[in-house]
PDB file of C-alpha atoms and ligand atoms in Angstrom:
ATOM      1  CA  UNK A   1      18.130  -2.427  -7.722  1.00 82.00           C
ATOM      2  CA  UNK A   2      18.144  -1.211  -4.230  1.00 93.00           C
ATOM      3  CA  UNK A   3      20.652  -0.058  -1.128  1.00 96.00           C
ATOM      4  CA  UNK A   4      19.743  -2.646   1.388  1.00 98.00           C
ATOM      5  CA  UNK A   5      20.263  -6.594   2.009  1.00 98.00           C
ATOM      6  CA  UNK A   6      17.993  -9.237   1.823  1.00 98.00           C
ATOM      7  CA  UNK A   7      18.928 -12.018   4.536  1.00 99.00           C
ATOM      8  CA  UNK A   8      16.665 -14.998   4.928  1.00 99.00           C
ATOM      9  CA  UNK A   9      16.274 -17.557   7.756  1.00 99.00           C
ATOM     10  CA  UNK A  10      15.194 -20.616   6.704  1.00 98.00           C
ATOM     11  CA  UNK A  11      14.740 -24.620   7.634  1.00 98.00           C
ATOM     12  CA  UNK A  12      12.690 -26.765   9.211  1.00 96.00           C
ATOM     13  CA  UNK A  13      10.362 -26.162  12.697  1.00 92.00           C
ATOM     14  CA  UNK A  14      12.669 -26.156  15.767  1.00 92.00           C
ATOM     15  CA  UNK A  15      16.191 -25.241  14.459  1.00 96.00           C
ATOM     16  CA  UNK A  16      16.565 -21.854  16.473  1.00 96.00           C
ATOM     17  CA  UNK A  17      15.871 -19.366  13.569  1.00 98.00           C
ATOM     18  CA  UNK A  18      14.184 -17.097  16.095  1.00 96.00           C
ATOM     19  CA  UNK A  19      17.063 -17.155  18.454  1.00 97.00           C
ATOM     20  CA  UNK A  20      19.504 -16.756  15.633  1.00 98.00           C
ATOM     21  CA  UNK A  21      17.955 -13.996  14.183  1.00 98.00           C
ATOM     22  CA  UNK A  22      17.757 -11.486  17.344  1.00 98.00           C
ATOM     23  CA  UNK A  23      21.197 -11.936  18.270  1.00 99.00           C
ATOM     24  CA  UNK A  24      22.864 -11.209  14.034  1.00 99.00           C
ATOM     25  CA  UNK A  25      20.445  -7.990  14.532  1.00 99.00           C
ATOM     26  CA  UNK A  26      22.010  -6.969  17.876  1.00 98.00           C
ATOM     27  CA  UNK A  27      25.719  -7.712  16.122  1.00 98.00           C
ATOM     28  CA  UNK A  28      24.905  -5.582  13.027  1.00 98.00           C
ATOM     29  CA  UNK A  29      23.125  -2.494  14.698  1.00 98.00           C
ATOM     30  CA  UNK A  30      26.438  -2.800  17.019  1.00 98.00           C
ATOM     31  CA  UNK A  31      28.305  -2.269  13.861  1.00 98.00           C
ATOM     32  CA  UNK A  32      26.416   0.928  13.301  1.00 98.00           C
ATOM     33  CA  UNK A  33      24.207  -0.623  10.615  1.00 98.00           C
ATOM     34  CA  UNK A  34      20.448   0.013  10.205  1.00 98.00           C
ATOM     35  CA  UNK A  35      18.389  -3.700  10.741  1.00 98.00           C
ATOM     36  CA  UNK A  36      15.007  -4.226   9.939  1.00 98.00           C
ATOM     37  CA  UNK A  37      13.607  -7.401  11.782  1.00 98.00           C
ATOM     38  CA  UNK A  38      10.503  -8.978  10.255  1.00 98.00           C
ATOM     39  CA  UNK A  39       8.922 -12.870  10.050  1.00 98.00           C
ATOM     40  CA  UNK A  40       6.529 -14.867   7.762  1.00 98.00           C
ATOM     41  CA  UNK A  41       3.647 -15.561   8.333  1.00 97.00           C
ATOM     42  CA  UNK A  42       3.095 -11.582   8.880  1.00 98.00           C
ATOM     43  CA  UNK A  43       0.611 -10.564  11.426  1.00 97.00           C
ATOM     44  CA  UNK A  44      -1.241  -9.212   8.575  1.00 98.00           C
ATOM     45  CA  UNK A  45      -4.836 -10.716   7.557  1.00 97.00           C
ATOM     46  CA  UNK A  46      -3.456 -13.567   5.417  1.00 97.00           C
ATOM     47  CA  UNK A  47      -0.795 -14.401   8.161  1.00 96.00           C
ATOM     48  CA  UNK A  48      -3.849 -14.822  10.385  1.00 94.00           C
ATOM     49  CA  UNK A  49      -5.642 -17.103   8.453  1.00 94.00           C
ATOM     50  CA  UNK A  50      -2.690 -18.971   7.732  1.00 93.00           C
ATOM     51  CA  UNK A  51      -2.138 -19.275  11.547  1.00 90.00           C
ATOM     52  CA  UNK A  52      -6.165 -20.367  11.191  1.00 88.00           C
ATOM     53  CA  UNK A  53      -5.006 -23.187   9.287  1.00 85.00           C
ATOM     54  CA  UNK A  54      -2.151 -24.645  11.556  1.00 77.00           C
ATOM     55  CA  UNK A  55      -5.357 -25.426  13.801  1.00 76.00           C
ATOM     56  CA  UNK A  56      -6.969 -27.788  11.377  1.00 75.00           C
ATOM     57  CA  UNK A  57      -5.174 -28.127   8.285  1.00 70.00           C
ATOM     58  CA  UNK A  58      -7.930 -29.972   6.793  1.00 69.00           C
ATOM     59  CA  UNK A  59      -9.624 -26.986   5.968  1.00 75.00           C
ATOM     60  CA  UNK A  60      -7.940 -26.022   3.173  1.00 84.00           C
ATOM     61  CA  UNK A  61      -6.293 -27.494  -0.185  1.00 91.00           C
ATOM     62  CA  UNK A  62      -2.318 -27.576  -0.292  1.00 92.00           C
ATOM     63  CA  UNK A  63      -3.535 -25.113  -3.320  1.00 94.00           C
ATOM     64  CA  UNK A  64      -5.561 -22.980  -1.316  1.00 93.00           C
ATOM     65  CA  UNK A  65      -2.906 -23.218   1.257  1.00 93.00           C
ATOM     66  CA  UNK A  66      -0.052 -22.092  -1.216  1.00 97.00           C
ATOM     67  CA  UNK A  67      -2.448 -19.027  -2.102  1.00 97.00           C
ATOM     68  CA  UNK A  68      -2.286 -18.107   1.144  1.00 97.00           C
ATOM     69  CA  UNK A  69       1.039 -17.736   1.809  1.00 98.00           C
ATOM     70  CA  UNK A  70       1.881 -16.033  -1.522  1.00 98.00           C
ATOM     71  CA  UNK A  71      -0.803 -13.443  -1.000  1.00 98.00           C
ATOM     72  CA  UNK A  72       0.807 -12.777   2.634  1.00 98.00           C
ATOM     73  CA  UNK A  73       3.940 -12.060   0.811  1.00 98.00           C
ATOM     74  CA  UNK A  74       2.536 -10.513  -1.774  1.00 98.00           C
ATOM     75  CA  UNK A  75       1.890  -7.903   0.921  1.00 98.00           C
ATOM     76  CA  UNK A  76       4.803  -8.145   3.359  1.00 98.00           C
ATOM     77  CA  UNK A  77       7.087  -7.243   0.221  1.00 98.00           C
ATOM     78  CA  UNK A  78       5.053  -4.477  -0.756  1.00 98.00           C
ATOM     79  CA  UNK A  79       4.702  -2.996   2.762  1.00 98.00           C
ATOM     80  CA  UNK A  80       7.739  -4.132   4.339  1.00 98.00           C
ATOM     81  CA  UNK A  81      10.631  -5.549   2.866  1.00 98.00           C
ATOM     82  CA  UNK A  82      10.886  -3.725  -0.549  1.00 98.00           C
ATOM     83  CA  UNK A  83      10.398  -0.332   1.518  1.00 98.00           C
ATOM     84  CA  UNK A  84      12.893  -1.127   3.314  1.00 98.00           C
ATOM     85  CA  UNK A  85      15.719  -2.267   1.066  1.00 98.00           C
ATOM     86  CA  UNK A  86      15.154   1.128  -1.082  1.00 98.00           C
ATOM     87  CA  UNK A  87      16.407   3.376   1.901  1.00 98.00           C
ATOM     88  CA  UNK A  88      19.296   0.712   2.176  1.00 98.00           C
ATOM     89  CA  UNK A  89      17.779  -1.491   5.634  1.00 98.00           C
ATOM     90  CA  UNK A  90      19.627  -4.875   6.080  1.00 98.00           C
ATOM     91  CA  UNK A  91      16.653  -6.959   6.431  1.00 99.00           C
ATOM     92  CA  UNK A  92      16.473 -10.207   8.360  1.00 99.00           C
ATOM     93  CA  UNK A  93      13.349 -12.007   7.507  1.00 99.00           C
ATOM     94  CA  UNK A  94      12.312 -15.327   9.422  1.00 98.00           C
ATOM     95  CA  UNK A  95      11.554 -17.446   6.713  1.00 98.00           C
ATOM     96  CA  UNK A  96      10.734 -16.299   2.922  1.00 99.00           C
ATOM     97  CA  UNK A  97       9.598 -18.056  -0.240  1.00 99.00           C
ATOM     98  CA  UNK A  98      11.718 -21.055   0.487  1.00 99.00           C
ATOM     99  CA  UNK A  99       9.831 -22.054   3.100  1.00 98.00           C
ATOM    100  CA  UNK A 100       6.505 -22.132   0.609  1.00 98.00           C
ATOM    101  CA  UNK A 101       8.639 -24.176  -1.919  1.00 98.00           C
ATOM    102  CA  UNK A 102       9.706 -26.905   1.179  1.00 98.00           C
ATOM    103  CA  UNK A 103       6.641 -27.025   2.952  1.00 96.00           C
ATOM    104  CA  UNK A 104       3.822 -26.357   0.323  1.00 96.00           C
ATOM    105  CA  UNK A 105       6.025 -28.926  -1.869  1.00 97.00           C
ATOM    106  CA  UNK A 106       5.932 -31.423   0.908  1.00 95.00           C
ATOM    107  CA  UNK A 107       1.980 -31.498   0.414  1.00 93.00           C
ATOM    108  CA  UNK A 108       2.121 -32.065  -3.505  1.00 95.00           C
ATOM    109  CA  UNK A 109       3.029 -28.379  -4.703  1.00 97.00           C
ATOM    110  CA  UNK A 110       5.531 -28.570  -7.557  1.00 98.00           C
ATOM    111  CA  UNK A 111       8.146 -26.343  -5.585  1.00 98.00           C
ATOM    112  CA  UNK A 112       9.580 -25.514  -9.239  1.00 98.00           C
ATOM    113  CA  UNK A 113       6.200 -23.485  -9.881  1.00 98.00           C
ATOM    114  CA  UNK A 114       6.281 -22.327  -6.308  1.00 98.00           C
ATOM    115  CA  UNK A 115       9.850 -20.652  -7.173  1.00 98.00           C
ATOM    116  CA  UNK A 116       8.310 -19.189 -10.353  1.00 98.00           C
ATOM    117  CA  UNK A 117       5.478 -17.610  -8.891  1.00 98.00           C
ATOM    118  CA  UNK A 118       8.020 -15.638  -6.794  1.00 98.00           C
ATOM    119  CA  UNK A 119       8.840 -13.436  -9.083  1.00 98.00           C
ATOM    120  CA  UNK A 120       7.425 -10.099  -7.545  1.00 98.00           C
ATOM    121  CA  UNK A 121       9.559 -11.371  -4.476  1.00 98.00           C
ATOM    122  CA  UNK A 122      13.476  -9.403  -4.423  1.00 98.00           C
ATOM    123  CA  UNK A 123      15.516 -12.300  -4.220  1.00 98.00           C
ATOM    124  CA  UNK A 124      17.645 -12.462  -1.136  1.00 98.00           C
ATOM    125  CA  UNK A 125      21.622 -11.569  -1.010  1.00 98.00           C
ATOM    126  CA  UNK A 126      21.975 -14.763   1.776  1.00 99.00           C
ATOM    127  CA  UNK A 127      19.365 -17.368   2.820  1.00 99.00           C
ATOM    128  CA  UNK A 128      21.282 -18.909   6.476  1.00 99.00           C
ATOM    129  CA  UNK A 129      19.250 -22.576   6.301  1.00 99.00           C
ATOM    130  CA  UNK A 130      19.373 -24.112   9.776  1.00 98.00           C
ATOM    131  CA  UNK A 131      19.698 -27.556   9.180  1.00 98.00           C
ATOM    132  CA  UNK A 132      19.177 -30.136  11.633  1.00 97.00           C
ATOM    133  CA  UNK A 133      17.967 -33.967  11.880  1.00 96.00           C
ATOM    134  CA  UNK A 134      14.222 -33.757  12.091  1.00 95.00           C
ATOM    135  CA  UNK A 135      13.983 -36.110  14.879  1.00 92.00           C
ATOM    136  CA  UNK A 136      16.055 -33.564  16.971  1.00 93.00           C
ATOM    137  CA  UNK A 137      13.729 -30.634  15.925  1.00 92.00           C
ATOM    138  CA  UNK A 138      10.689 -32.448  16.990  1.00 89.00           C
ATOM    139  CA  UNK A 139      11.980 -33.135  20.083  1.00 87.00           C
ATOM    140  CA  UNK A 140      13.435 -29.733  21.274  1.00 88.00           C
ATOM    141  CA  UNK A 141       9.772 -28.483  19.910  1.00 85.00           C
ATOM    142  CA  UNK A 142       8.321 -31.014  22.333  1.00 84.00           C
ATOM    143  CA  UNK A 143      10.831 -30.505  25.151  1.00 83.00           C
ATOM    144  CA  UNK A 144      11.851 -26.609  24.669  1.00 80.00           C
ATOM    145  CA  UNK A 145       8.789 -24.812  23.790  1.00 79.00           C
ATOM    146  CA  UNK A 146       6.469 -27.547  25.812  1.00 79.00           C
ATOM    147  CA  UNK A 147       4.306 -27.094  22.506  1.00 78.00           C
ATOM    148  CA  UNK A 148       2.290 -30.120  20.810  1.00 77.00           C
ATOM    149  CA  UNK A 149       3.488 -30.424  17.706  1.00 74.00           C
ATOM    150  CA  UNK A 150       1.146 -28.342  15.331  1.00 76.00           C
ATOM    151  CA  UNK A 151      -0.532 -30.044  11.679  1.00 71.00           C
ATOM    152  CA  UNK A 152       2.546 -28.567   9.642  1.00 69.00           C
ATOM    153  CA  UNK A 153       5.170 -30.103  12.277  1.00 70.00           C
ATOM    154  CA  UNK A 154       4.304 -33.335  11.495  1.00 82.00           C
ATOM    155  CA  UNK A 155       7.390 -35.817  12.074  1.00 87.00           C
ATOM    156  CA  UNK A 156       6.791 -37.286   8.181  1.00 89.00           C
ATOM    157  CA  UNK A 157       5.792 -34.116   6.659  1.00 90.00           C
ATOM    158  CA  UNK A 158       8.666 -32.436   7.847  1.00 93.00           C
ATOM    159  CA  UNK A 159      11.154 -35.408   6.531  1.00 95.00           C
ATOM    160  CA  UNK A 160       9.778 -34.356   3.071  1.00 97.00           C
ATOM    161  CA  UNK A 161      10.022 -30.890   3.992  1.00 97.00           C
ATOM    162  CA  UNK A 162      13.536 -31.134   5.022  1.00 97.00           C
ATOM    163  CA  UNK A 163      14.805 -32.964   2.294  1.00 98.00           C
ATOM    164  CA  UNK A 164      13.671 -30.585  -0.276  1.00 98.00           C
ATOM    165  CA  UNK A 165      15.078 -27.338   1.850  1.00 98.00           C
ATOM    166  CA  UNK A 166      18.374 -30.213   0.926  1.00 98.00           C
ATOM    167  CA  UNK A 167      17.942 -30.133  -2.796  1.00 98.00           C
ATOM    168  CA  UNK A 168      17.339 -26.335  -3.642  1.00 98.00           C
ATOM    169  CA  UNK A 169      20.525 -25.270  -5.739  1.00 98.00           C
ATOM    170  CA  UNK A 170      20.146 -21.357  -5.206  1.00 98.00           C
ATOM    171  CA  UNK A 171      23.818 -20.344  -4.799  1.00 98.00           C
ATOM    172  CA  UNK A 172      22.641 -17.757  -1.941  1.00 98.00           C
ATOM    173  CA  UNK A 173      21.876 -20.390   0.014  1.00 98.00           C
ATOM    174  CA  UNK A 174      24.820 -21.403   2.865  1.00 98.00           C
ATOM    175  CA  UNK A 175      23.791 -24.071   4.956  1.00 98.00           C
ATOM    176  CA  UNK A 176      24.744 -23.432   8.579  1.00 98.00           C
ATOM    177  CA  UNK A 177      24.702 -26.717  11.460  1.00 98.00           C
ATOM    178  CA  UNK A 178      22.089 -26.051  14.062  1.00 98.00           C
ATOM    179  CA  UNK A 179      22.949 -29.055  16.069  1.00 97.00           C
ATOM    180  CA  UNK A 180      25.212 -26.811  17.912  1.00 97.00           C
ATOM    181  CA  UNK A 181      24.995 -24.938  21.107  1.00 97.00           C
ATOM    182  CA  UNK A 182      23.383 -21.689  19.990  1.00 98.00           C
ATOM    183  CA  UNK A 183      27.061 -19.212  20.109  1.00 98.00           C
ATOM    184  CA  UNK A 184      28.829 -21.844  18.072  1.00 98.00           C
ATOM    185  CA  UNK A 185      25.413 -21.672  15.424  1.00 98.00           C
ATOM    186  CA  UNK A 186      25.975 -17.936  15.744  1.00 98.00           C
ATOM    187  CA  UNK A 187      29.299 -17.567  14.987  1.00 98.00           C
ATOM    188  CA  UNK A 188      28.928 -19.490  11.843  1.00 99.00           C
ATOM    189  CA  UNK A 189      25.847 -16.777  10.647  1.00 99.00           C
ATOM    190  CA  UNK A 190      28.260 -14.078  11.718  1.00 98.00           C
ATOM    191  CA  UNK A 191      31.041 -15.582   9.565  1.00 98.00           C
ATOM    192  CA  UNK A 192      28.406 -16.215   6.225  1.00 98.00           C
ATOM    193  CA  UNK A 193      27.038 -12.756   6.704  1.00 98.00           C
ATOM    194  CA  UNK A 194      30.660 -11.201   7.244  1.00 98.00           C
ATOM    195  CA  UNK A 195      31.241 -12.447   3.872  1.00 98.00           C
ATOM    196  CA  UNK A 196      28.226 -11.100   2.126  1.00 98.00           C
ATOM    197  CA  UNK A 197      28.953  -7.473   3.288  1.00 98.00           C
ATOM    198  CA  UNK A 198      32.641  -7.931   2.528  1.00 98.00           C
ATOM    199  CA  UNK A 199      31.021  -8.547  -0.930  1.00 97.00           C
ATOM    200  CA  UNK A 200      28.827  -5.510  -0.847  1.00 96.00           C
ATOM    201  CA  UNK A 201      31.763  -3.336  -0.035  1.00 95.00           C
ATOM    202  CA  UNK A 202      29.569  -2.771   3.403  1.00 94.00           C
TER     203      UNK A 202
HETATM  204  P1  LIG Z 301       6.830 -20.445  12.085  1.00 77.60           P
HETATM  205  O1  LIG Z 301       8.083 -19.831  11.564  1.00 77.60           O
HETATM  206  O2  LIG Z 301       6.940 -21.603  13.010  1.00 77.60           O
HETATM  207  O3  LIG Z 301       5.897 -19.292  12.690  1.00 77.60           O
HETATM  208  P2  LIG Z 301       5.327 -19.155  14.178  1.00 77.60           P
HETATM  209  O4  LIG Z 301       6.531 -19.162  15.073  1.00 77.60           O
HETATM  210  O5  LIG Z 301       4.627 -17.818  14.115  1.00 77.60           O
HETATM  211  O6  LIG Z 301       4.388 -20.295  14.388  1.00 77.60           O
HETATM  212  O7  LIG Z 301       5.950 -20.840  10.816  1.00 77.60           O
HETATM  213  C1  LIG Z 301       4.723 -21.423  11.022  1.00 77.60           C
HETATM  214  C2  LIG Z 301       4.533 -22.616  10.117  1.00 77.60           C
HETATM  215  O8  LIG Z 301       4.201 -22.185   8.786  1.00 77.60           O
HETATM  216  C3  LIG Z 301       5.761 -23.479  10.011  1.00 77.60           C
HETATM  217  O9  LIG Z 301       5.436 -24.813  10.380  1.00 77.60           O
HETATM  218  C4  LIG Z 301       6.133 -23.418   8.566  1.00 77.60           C
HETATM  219  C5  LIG Z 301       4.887 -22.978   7.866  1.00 77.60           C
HETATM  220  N1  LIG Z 301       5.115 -22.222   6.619  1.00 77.60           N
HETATM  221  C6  LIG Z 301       4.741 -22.775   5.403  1.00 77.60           C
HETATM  222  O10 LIG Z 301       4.224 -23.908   5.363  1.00 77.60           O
HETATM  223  N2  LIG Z 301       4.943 -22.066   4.251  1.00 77.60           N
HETATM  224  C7  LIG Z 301       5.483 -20.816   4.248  1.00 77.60           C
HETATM  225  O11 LIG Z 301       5.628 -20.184   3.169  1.00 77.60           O
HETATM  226  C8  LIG Z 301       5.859 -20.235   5.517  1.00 77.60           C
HETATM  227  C9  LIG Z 301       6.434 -18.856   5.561  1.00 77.60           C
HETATM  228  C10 LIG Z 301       5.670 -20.967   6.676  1.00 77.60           C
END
């Protein structure tokens, strides 16, 4: 057990979680909270070979792949998150071990496995999924970001990616519209998270 809160971002490419994020860290530390800010794939060594891979995915097993991302983890819960949560840090973190059960299970991972090798991961107090229709992600990725669309952004892939993110039960998870213009989208992770700390007695 721990002081802190573990709040996840999560869904597929293009649904705003790194606007979102930002701006539920600016509202909390206006509350007087302490926020800790952090993002998957880390910056660390396995985050960079992971960001190796998004060049040519072809390089790699969805095996070797999944190894990947639970080693960079591994280490970003060791190093960063579970630090954090001890001296009692509200931690947003863009994208956790969801994300490796949608998108490693779109390539042929059984995401049931992928959940189970989580264990050494604190599971989180809120997971916010963005969701959104994949044809309007791919598009504001396109449009927005003027970005090709990288091996895991796949229009297919990330139908299969999407629907799973759809059928994970976890009762943490609230599912939040991202269609929306982006203070409507934030006023509905405001009103989740308002919730949770109600909860918490924060
Ligand atoms: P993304 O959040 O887009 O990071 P960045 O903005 O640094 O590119 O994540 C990069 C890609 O990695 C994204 O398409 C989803 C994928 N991904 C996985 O396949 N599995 C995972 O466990 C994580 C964390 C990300």
């Amino acid at each position: 057990m721990y002081p802190g809160l573990l709040i996840a971002f999560e869904g597929i490419d293009g649904t705003g979680k790194s606007t979102q994020l930002p701006l539920l860290a600016t509202h909390l530390r206006e509350r007087g909270l302490t926020v800790a800010e952090t993002k998957e794939p880390t910056d660390g060594p396995y985050g960079q070979q992971i960001r190796a891979l998004y060049r040519d995915r072809r390089q790699g097993t969805p095996e070797q792949e999944l190894e990947l991302f639970v080693l960079d983890r591994r280490q970003h819960v060791a190093e960063c998150i579970q630090p954090a949560l001890e001296q009692g840090t509200i931690v947003l973190t863009d994208r956790y071990y969801f994300s490796t059960a949608a998108y490693q299970g779109a390539v042929g991972c059984d995401p049931g496995h992928i959940f189970a090798r989580h264990d050494f991961a604190p599971e989180p107090d809120l997971v916010l999924l963005l969701t959104l229709p994949v044809e309007a992600s791919t598009s504001r990725i396109r449009n927005l970001r003027g970005e090709t669309l990288n091996d895991f952004e796949q229009q297919e892939q990330l139908e299969k990616v999407a629907s799973l993110f759809a059928s994970f039960p976890h009762s943490c998870i609230v599912r939040i519209d991202a269609a929306r213009p982006v203070e409507e989208v934030q006023s509905s992770i405001r009103a989740a998270v308002q919730q949770l700390l109600v909860r918490k007695g924060v």
